[in-house]
Tab-separated table of C-alpha atoms in Angstrom:
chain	number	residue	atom	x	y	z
A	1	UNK	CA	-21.945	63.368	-32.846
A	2	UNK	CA	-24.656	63.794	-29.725
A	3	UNK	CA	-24.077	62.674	-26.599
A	4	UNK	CA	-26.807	60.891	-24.759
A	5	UNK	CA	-27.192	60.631	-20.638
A	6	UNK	CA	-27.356	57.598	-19.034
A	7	UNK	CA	-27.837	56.732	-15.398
A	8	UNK	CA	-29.882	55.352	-12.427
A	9	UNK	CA	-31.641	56.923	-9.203
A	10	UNK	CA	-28.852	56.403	-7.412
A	11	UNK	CA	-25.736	56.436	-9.774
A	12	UNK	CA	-24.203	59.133	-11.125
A	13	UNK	CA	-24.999	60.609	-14.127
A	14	UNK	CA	-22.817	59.522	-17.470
A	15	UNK	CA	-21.938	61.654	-20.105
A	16	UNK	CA	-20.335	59.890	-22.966
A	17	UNK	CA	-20.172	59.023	-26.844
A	18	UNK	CA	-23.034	57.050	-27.855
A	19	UNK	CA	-20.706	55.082	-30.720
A	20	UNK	CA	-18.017	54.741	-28.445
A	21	UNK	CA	-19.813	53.295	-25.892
A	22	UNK	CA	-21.387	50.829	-27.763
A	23	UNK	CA	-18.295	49.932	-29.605
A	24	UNK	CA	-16.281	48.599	-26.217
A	25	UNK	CA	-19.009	46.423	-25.715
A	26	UNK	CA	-17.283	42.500	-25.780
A	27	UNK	CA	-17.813	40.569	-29.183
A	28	UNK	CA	-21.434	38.742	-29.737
A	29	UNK	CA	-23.307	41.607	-27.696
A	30	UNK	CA	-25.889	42.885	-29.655
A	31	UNK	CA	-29.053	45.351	-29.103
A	32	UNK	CA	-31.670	42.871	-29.465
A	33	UNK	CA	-34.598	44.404	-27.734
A	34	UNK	CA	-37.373	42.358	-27.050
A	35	UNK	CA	-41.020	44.236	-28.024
A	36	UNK	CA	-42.227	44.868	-24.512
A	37	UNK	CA	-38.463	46.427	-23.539
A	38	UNK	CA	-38.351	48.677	-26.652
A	39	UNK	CA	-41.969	50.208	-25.244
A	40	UNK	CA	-40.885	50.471	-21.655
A	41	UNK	CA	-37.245	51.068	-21.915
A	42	UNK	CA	-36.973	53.119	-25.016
A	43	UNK	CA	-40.377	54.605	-26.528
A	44	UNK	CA	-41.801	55.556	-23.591
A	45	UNK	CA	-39.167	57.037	-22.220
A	46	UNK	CA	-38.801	59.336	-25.019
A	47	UNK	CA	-42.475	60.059	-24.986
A	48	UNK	CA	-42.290	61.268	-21.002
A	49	UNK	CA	-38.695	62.892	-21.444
A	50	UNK	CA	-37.264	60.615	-19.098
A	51	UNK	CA	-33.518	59.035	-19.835
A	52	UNK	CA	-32.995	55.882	-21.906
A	53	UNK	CA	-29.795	53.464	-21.846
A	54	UNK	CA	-27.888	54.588	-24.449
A	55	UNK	CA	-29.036	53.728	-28.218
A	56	UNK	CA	-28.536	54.109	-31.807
A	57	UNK	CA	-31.979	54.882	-32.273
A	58	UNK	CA	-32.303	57.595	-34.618
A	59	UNK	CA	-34.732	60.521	-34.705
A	60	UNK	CA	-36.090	61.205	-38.565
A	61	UNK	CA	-39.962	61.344	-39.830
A	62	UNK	CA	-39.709	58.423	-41.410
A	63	UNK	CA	-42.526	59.045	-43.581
A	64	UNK	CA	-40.988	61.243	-45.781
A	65	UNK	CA	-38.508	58.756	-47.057
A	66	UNK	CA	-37.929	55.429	-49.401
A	67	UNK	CA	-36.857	52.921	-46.511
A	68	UNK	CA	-33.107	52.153	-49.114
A	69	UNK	CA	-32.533	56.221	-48.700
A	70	UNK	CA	-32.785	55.265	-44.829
A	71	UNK	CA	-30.784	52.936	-45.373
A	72	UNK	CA	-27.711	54.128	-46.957
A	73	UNK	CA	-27.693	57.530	-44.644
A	74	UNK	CA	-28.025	55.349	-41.149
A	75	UNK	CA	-26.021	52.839	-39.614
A	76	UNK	CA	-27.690	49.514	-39.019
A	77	UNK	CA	-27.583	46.680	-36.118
A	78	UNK	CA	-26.666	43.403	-36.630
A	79	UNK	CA	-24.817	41.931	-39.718
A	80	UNK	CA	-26.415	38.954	-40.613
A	81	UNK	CA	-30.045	40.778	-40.653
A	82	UNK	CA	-29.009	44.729	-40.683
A	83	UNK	CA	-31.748	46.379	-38.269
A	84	UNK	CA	-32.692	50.468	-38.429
A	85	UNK	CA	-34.495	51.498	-35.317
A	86	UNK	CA	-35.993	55.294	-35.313
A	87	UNK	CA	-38.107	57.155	-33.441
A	88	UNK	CA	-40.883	59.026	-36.019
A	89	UNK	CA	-43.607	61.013	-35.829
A	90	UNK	CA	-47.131	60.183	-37.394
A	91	UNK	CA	-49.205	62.372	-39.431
A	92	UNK	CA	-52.993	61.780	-40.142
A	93	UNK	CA	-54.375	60.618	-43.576
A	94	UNK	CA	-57.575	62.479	-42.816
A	95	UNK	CA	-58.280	65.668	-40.910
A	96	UNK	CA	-59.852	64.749	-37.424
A	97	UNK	CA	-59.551	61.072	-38.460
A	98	UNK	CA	-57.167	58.610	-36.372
A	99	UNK	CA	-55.925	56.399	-39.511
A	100	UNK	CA	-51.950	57.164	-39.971
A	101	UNK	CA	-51.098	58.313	-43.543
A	102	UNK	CA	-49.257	55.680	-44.645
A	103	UNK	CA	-47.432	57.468	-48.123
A	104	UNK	CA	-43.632	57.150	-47.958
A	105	UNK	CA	-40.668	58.587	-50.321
A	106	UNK	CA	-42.723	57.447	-53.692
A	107	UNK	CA	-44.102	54.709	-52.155
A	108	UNK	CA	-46.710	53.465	-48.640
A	109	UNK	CA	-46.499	51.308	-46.190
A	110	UNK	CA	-49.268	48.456	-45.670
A	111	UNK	CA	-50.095	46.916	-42.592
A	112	UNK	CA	-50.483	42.859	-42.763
A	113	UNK	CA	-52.199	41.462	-39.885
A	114	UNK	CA	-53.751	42.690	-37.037
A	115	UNK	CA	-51.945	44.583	-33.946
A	116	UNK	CA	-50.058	42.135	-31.834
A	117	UNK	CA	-50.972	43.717	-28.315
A	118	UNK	CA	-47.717	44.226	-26.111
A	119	UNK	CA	-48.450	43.046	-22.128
A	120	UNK	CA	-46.202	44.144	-19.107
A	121	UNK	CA	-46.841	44.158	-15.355
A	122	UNK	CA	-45.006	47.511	-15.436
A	123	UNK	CA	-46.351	50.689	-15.537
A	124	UNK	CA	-44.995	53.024	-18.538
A	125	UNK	CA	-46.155	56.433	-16.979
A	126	UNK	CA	-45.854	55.101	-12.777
A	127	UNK	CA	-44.648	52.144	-11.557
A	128	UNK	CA	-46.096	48.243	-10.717
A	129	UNK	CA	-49.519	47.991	-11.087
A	130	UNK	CA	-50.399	45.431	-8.950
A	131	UNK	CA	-48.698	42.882	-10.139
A	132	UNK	CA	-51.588	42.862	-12.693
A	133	UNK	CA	-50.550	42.511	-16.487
A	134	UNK	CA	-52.174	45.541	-18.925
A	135	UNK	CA	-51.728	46.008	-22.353
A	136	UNK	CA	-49.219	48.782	-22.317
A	137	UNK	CA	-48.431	49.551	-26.064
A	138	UNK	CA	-49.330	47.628	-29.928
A	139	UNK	CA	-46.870	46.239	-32.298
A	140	UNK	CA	-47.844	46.426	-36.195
A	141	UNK	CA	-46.485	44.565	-39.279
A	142	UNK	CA	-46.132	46.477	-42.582
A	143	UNK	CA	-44.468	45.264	-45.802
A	144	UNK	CA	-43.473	48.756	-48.197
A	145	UNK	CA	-44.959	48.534	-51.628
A	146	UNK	CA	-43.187	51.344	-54.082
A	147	UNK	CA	-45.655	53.263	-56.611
A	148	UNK	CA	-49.431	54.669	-55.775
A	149	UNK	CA	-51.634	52.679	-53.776
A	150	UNK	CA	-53.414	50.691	-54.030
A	151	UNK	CA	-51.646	48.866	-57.017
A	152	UNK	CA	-47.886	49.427	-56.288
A	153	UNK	CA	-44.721	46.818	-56.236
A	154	UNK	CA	-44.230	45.159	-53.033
A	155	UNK	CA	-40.703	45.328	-51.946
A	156	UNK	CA	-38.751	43.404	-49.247
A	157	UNK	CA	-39.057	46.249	-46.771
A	158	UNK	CA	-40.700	45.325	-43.346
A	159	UNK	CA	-41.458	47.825	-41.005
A	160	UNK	CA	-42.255	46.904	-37.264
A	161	UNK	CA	-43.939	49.858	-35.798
A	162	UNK	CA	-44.365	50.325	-32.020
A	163	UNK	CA	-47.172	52.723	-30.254
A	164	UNK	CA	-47.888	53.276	-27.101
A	165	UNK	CA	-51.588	52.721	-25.893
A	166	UNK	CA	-53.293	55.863	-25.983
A	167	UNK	CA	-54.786	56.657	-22.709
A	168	UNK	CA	-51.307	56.248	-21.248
A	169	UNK	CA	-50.274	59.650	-23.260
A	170	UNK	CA	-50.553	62.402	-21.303
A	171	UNK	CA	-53.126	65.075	-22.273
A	172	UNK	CA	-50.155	67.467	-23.402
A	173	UNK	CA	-48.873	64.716	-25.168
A	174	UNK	CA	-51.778	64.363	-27.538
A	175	UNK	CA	-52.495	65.611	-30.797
A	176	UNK	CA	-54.909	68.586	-31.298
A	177	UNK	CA	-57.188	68.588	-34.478
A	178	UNK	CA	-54.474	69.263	-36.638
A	179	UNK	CA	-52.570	67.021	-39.624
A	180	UNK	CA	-50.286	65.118	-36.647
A	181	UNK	CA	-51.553	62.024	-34.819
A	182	UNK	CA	-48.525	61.094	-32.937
A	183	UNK	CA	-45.545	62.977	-31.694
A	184	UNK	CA	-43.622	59.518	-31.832
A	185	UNK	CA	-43.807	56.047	-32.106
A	186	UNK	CA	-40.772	53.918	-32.235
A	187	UNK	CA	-40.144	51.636	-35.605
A	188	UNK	CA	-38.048	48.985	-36.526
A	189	UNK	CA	-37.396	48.187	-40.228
A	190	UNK	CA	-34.926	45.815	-41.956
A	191	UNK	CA	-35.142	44.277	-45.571
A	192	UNK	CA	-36.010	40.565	-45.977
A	193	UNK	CA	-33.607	38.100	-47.685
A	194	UNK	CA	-34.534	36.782	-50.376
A	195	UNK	CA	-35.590	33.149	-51.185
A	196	UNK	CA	-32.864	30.849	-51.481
A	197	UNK	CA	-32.457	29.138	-55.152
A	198	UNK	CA	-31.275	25.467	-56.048
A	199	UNK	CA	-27.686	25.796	-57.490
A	200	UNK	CA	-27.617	24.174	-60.933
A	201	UNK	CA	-24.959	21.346	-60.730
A	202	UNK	CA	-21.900	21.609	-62.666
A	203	UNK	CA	-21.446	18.160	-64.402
A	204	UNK	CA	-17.631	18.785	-64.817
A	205	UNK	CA	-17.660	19.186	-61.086
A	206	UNK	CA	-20.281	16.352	-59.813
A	207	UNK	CA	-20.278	12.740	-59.407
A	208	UNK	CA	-23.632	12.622	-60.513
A	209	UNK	CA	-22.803	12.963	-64.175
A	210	UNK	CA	-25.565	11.072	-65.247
A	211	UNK	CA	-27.694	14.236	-64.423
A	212	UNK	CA	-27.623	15.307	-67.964
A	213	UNK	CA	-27.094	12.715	-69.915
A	214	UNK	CA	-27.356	13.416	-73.816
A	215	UNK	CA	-28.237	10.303	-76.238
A	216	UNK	CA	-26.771	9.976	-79.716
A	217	UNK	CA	-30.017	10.392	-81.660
A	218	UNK	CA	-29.318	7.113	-83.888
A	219	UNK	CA	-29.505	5.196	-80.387
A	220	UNK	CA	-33.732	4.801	-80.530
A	221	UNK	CA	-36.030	6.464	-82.733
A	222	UNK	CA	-39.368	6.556	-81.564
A	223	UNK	CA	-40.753	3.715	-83.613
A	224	UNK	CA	-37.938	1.491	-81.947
A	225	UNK	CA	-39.345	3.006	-78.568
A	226	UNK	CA	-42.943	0.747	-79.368
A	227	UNK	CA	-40.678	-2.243	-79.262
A	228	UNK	CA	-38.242	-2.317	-76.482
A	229	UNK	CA	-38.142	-4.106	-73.736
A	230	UNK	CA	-38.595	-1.307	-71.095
A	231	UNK	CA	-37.528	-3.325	-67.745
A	232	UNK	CA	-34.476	-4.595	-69.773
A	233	UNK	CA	-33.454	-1.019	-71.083
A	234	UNK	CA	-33.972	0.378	-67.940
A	235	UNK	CA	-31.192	-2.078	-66.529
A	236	UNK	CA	-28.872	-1.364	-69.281
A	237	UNK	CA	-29.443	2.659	-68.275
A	238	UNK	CA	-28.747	1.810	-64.259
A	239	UNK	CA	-25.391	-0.218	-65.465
A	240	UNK	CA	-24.326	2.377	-67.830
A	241	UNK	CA	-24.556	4.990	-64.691
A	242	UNK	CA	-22.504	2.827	-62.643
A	243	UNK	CA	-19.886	2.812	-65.230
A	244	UNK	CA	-20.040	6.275	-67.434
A	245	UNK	CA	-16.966	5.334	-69.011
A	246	UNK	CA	-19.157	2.705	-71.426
A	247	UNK	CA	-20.034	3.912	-75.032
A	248	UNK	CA	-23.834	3.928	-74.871
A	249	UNK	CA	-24.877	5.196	-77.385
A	250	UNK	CA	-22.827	3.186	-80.028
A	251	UNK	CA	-23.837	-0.345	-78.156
A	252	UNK	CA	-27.439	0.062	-77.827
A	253	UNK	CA	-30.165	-0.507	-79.949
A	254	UNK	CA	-33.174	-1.995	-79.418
A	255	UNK	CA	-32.778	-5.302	-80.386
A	256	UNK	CA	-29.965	-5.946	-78.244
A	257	UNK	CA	-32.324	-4.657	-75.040
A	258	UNK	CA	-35.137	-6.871	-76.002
């Protein structure tokens, strides 16, 4: 397993096990990164080879995989809503063009929305910059549909996808002319829950019995319907639901209702 370095300006260095470490942390902590701190704290110090606090974030292309085969090979955060953080490089869908090729393990991933703009008053590549806020990086939605675009199967796979702004790379940091856009960007995916469905209830189980409640078909035949008295029937219904232990449907007809 790697080991990772983590330390300040004025602290010693620490060399330790990245799972370890993160294991002795007390119950309820969890990595929960907020979108400006995973720019400043963790993407862009990757990007300027500068140490990060230690992490679980894994380095794959991401793009070259179904997001379940990610899945099943990494560990996640959380437990209630499992989270996969990796760092990924980008390739270009056109030569010399600046759109990301989106194609994924049999499938793409589409972007929903527009970029949400990520604002510090920190400085990724120096320090404060006058106390001024600046868009420092983007966030983007996508939701992975399996099959060829454009008429695949969406799935529950989201993908948030984290890039620096681009005139805070550094020149030897950017992409020539070839097939690669970005050497990373930083993305977070996780696989939404599905809709919750109304439980059926069990009438051997419920006090609401009356739920379901089956009519001997000699009771009313639709010509008898014409001449009932519907106010009256409907009281003889709300009684019988009060007590289900009455015979309905062998003491009513609808002369006695009318």
């Amino acid at each position: 397993m790697n080991s990772s370095i983590y330390g300040g300006a004025q602290a010693d260095l620490i060399v330790c096990d990245n799972e370890v470490y993160l294991n002795s942390f007390p119950k309820g902590w969890k990595f929960e990164p907020s979108d400006k701190e995973l720019i400043v704290h963790y993407l862009a110090n990757k990007i300027f080879n500068r140490p990060s606090p230690i992490n679980k974030i894994n380095e794959v292309n991401l793009y070259k995989f179904h997001p379940e085969s990610l899945a099943t090979t990494y560990k996640p955060y959380g437990k209630k809503v499992k989270e996969w953080y990796f760092y990924t490089p980008r390739d270009r869908k056109y030569k010399n063009g600046t759109r990301p090729n989106r194609a994924a393990g049999g499938g793409y991933w589409k972007a929903t929305g527009r970029d949400k703009p990520i604002i510090s008053k920190k400085n990724v590549v120096d320090e404060w910059i006058n106390n001024e806020k600046k868009i420092i990086g983007y966030k983007k939605a996508l939701v992975y549909y399996e099959g060829k675009a454009p008429r695949g199967y969406k799935t529950d796979w989201i993908m948030h996808e984290y890039r620096l702004k681009s005139m805070t790379l550094p020149i030897n940091l950017k992409s020539p002319s070839d097939m690669k856009l970005d050497d990373c960007v930083l993305c977070k995916i996780y696989k939404k829950s599905p809709p919750k469905t109304r439980l059926e209830t069990d009438p051997s189980t419920s006090n609401e019995s009356y739920t379901k409640l089956e009519l001997n078909e000699d009771f009313l035949v639709c010509d008898d319907l014409l001449s009932v008295d519907q106010n009256a029937l409907q009281k003889y219904i709300d009684s019988f639901l009060c007590d289900p232990e009455s015979n309905l449907g062998n003491s009513v007809t609808s002369s006695s209702v009318t």
